[in-house]
GROMACS .gro file of C-alpha atoms in nm:
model
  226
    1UNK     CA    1   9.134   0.022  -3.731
    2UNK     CA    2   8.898  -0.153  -3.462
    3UNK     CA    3   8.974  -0.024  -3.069
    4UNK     CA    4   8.809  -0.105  -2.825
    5UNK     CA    5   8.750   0.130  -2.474
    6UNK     CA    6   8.728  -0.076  -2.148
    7UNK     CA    7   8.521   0.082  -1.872
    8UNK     CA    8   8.501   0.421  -2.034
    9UNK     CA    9   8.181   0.475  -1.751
   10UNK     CA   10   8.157   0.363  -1.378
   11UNK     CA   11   7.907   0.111  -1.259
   12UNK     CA   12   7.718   0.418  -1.044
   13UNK     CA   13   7.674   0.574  -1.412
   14UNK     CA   14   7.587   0.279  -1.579
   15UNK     CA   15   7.348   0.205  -1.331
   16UNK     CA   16   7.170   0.544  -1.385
   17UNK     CA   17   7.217   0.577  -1.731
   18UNK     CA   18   7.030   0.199  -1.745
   19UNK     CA   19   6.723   0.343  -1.544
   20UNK     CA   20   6.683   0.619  -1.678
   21UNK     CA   21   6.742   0.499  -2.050
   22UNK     CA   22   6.448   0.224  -1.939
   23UNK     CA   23   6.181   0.453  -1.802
   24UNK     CA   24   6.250   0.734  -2.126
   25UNK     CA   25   5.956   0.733  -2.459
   26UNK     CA   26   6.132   0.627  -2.707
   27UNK     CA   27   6.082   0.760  -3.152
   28UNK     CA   28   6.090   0.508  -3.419
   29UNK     CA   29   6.463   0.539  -3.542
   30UNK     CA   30   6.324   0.517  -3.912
   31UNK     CA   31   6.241   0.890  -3.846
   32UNK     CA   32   6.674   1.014  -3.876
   33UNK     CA   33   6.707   0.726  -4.161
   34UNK     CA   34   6.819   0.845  -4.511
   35UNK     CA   35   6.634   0.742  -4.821
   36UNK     CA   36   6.838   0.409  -4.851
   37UNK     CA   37   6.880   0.362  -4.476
   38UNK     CA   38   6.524   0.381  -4.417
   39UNK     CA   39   6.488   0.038  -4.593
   40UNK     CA   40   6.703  -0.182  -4.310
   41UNK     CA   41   6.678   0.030  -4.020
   42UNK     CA   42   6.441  -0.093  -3.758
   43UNK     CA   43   6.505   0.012  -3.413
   44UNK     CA   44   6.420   0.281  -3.147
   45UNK     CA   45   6.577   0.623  -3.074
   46UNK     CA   46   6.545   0.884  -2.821
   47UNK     CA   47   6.465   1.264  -3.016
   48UNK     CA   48   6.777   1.437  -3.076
   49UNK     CA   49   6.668   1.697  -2.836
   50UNK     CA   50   6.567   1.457  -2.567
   51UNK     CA   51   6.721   1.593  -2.263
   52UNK     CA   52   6.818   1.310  -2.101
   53UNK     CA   53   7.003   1.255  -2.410
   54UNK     CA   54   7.185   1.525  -2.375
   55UNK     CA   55   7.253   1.452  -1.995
   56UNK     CA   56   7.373   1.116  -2.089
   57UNK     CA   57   7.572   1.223  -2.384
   58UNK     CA   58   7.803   1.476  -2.151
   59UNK     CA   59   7.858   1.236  -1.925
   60UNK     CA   60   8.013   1.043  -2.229
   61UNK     CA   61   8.191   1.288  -2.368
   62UNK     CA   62   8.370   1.386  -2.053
   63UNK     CA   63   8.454   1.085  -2.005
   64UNK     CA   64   8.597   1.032  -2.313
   65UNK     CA   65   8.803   1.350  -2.277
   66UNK     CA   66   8.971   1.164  -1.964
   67UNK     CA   67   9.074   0.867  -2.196
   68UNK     CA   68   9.402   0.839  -2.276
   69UNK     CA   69   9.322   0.529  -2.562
   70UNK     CA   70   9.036   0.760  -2.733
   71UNK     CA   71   9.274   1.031  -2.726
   72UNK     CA   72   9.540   0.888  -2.853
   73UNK     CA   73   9.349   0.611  -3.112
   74UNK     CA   74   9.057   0.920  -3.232
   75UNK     CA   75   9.286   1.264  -3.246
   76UNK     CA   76   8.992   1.418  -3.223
   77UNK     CA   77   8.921   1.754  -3.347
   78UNK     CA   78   8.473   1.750  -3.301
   79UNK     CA   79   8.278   1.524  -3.196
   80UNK     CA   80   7.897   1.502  -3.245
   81UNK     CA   81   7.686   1.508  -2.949
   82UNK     CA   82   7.638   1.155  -2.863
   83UNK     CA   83   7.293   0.988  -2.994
   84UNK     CA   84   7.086   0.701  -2.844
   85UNK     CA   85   6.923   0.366  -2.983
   86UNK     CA   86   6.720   0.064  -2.878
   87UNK     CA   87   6.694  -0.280  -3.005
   88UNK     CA   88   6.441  -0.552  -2.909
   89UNK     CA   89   6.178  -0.793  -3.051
   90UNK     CA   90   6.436  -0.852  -3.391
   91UNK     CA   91   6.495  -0.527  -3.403
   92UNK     CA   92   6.798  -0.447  -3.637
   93UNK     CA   93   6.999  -0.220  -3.843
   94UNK     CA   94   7.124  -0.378  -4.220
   95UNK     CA   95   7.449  -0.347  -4.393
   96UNK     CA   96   7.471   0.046  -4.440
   97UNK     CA   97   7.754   0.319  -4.395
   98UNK     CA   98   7.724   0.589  -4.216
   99UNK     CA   99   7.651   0.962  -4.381
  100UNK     CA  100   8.014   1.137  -4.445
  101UNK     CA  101   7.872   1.473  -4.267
  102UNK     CA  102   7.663   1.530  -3.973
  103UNK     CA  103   7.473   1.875  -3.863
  104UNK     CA  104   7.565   1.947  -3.497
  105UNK     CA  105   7.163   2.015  -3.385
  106UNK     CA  106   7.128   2.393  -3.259
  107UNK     CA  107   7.445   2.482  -3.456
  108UNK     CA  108   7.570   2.614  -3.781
  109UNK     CA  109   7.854   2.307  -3.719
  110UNK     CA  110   7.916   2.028  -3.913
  111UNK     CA  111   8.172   1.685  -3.817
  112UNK     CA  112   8.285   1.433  -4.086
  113UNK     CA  113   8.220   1.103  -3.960
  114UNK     CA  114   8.558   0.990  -3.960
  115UNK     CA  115   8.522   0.759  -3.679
  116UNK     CA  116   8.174   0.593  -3.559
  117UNK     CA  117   8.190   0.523  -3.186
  118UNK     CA  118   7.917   0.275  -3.036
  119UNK     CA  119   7.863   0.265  -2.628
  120UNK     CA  120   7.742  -0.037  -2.479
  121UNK     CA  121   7.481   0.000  -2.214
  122UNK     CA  122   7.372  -0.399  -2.214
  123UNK     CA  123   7.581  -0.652  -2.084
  124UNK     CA  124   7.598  -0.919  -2.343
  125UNK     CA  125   7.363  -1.163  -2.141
  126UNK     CA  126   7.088  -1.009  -2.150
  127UNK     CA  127   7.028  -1.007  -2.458
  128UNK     CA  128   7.081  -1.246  -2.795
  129UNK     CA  129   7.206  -1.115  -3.114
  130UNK     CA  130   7.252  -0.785  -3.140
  131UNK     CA  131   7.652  -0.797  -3.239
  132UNK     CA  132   7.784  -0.491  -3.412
  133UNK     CA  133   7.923  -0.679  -3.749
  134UNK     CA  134   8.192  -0.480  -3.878
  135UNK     CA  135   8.341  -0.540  -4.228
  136UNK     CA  136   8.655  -0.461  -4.329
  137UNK     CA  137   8.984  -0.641  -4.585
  138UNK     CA  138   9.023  -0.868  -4.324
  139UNK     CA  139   8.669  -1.009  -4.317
  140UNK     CA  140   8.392  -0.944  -4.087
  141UNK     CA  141   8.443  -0.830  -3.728
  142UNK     CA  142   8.153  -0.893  -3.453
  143UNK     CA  143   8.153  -0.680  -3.137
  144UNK     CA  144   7.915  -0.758  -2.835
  145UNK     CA  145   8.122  -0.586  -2.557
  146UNK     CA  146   8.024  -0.571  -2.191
  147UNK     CA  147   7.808  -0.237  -2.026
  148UNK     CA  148   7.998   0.052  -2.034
  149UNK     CA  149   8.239  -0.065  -2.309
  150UNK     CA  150   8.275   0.110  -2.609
  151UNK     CA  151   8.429   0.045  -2.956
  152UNK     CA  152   8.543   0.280  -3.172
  153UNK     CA  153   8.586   0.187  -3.613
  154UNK     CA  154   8.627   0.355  -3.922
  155UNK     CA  155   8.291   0.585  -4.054
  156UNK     CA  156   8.374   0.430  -4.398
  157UNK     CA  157   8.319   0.090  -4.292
  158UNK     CA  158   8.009  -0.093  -4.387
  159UNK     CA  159   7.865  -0.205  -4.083
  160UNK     CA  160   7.496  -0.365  -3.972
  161UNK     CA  161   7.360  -0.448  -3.644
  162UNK     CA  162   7.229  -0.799  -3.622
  163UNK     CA  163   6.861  -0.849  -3.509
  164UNK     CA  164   6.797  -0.843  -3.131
  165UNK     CA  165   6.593  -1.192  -3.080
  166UNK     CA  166   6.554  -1.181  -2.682
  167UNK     CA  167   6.579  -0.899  -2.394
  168UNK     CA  168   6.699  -0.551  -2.524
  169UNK     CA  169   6.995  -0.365  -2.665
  170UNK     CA  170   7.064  -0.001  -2.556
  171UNK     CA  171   7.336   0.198  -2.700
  172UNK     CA  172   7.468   0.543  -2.757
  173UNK     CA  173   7.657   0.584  -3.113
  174UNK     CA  174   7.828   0.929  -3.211
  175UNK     CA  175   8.083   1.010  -3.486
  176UNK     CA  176   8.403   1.164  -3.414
  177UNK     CA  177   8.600   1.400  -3.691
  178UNK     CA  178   8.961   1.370  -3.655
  179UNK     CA  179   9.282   1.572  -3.697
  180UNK     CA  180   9.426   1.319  -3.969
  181UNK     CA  181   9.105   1.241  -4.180
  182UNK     CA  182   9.301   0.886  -4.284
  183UNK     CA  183   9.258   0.548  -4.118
  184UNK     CA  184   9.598   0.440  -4.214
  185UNK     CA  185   9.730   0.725  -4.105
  186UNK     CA  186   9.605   0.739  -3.735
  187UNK     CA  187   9.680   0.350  -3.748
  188UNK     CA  188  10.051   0.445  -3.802
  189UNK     CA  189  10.056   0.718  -3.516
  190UNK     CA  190   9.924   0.508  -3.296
  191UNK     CA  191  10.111   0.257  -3.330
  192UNK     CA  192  10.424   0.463  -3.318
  193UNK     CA  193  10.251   0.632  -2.997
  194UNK     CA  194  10.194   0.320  -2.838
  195UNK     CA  195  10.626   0.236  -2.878
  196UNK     CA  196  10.691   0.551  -2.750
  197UNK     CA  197  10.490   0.475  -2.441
  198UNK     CA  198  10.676   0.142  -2.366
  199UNK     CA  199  11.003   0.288  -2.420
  200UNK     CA  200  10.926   0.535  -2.192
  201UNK     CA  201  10.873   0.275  -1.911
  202UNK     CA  202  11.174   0.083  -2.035
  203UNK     CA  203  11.399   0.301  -2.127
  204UNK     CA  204  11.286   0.598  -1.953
  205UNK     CA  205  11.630   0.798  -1.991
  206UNK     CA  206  11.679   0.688  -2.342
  207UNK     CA  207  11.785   0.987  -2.550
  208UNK     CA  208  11.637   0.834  -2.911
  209UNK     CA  209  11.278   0.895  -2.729
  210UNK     CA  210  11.307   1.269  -2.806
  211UNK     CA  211  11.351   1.145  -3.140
  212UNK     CA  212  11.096   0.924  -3.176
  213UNK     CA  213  10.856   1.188  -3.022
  214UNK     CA  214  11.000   1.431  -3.279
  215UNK     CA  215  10.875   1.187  -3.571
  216UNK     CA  216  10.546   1.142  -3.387
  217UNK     CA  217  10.465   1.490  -3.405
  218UNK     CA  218  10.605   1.571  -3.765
  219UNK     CA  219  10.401   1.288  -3.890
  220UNK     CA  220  10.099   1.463  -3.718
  221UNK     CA  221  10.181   1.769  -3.782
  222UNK     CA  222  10.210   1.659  -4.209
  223UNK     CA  223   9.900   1.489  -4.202
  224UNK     CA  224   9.697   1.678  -3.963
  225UNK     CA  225   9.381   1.916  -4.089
  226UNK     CA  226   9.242   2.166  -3.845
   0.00000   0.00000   0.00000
C-alpha cells in the first residue's frame, strides 16, 4: 500500500527547514550503510545526533500526529526519530530493502520497520532524477512529490533512489512500526475506514454505521499487536 501525505508541513517550515538543511555539514551516508547496502548507497546524511536533526524531526513528527491520513493509513504504535539525506552530483541509493529493526539512538528501544516514510524537502524542479522507485506486484512505482509532501510504503518493499543528475535532493526518511504488522491488513482497515467516513457525511444518522464501526474495531482489535 502506497499513500501519499499532501502538505504534511507549512511553507514558513519548509522554508526554514530548506535553510537550515542548506547551511548544515553534512556525513557520507555510506557511514549507517549495512554490509550489502554499503555497495549502492551514495549520498549524504546529517549524524544521527545532529541537532538540527532532531529539531527538524519533531517538527515532523508533530505534525504527523495532527494527520488524520497517517493516522488512519500507519496505526502507528513507534516511530523512529526521523533521519535526514542529501542527493546531488548522481548521487543515488540502489535497489535495497530496508533493515526489519531499527535501534531508537539514546534508548534501549527498538521499531520494526513496518512502514518507510520519505519527506520531500525539494520541489521536483529543482532537481532531475531523483524519483523514489518503488516496486511492488503491480510493477514499479516512481514518486517525485512536491516540498513538504510525503509518501508513506511498505518496509518490505524493495525500493532504490534514482541518481540525482542536476540541483539537489533533500529528504527526511523514518520507519514507522504499526499496530497490525500486515500490509494487507492495514490496506483492508483503511479501506473500510475510509467507507465509514463517507457514510458518515452521507448518511450521517444511519444506524448500520455503529455496525460498521463495530467491525472496524474487531478487525483491529484481532489483528492488532501492542
Amino acid at each position: 500500500m502506497l499513500i501519499t501525505l499532501p502538505d504534511l508541513l507549512t511553507a514558513d517550515q519548509l522554508r526554514q527547514c530548506r535553510q537550515a538543511l542548506v547551511q548544515a555539514e553534512w556525513d557520507d551516508g555510506r557511514l549507517t550503510a549495512g554490509h550489502l547496502a554499503v555497495k549502492v548507497k551514495d549520498n549524504q546524511q546529517l549524524p544521527l545526533d545532529h541537532p538540527l536533526g532532531r529539531q527538524i524531526g519533531d517538527m515532523i513528527l508533530e505534525a504527523l500526529g495532527r494527520h488524520p491520513r497517517f493516522m488512519a493509513a500507519a496505526l502507528p504504535l513507534r516511530v523512529l526519530p526521523p533521519r535526514f539525506n542529501r542527493y546531488a552530483g548522481g548521487g543515488q541509493y540502489g535497489n535495497h530493502i530496508d533493515n526489519a529493526i531499527f535501534n531508537v539512538p539514546g534508548t534501549a528501544l527498538r521499531v520494526r520497520s513496518d512502514i518507510s516514510t520519505t519527506v520531500f524537502f525539494s520541489d521536483p524542479d529543482e532537481y532531475d532524477g531523483g524519483e523514489l522507485i518503488v516496486q511492488d506486484t503491480y510493477g514499479e512505482h516512481r514518486v517525485k512529490l512536491p516540498a513538504g509532501h510525503a509518501v508513506l510504503y511498505p518496509g518490505t518493499s524493495l525500493h532504490r533512489v534514482a541518481p540525482v543528475t542536476r540541483g539537489t535532493r533533500y529528504a527526511s526518511f523514518f520507519w514507522t512500526q504499526s499496530l497490525v504488522r500486515d500490509d494487507a491488513q492495514r490496506a483492508l482497515l483503511l479501506e473500510l475506514d475510509d467507507a465509514i467516513q463517507a457514510l458518515t457525511r452521507q448518511l450521517p444518522d444511519s444506524p448500520e454505521l455503529s455496525r460498521l464501526t463495530g467491525v472496524y474495531h474487531n478487525l483491529l482489535r484481532q489483528w492488532s499487536q501492542t
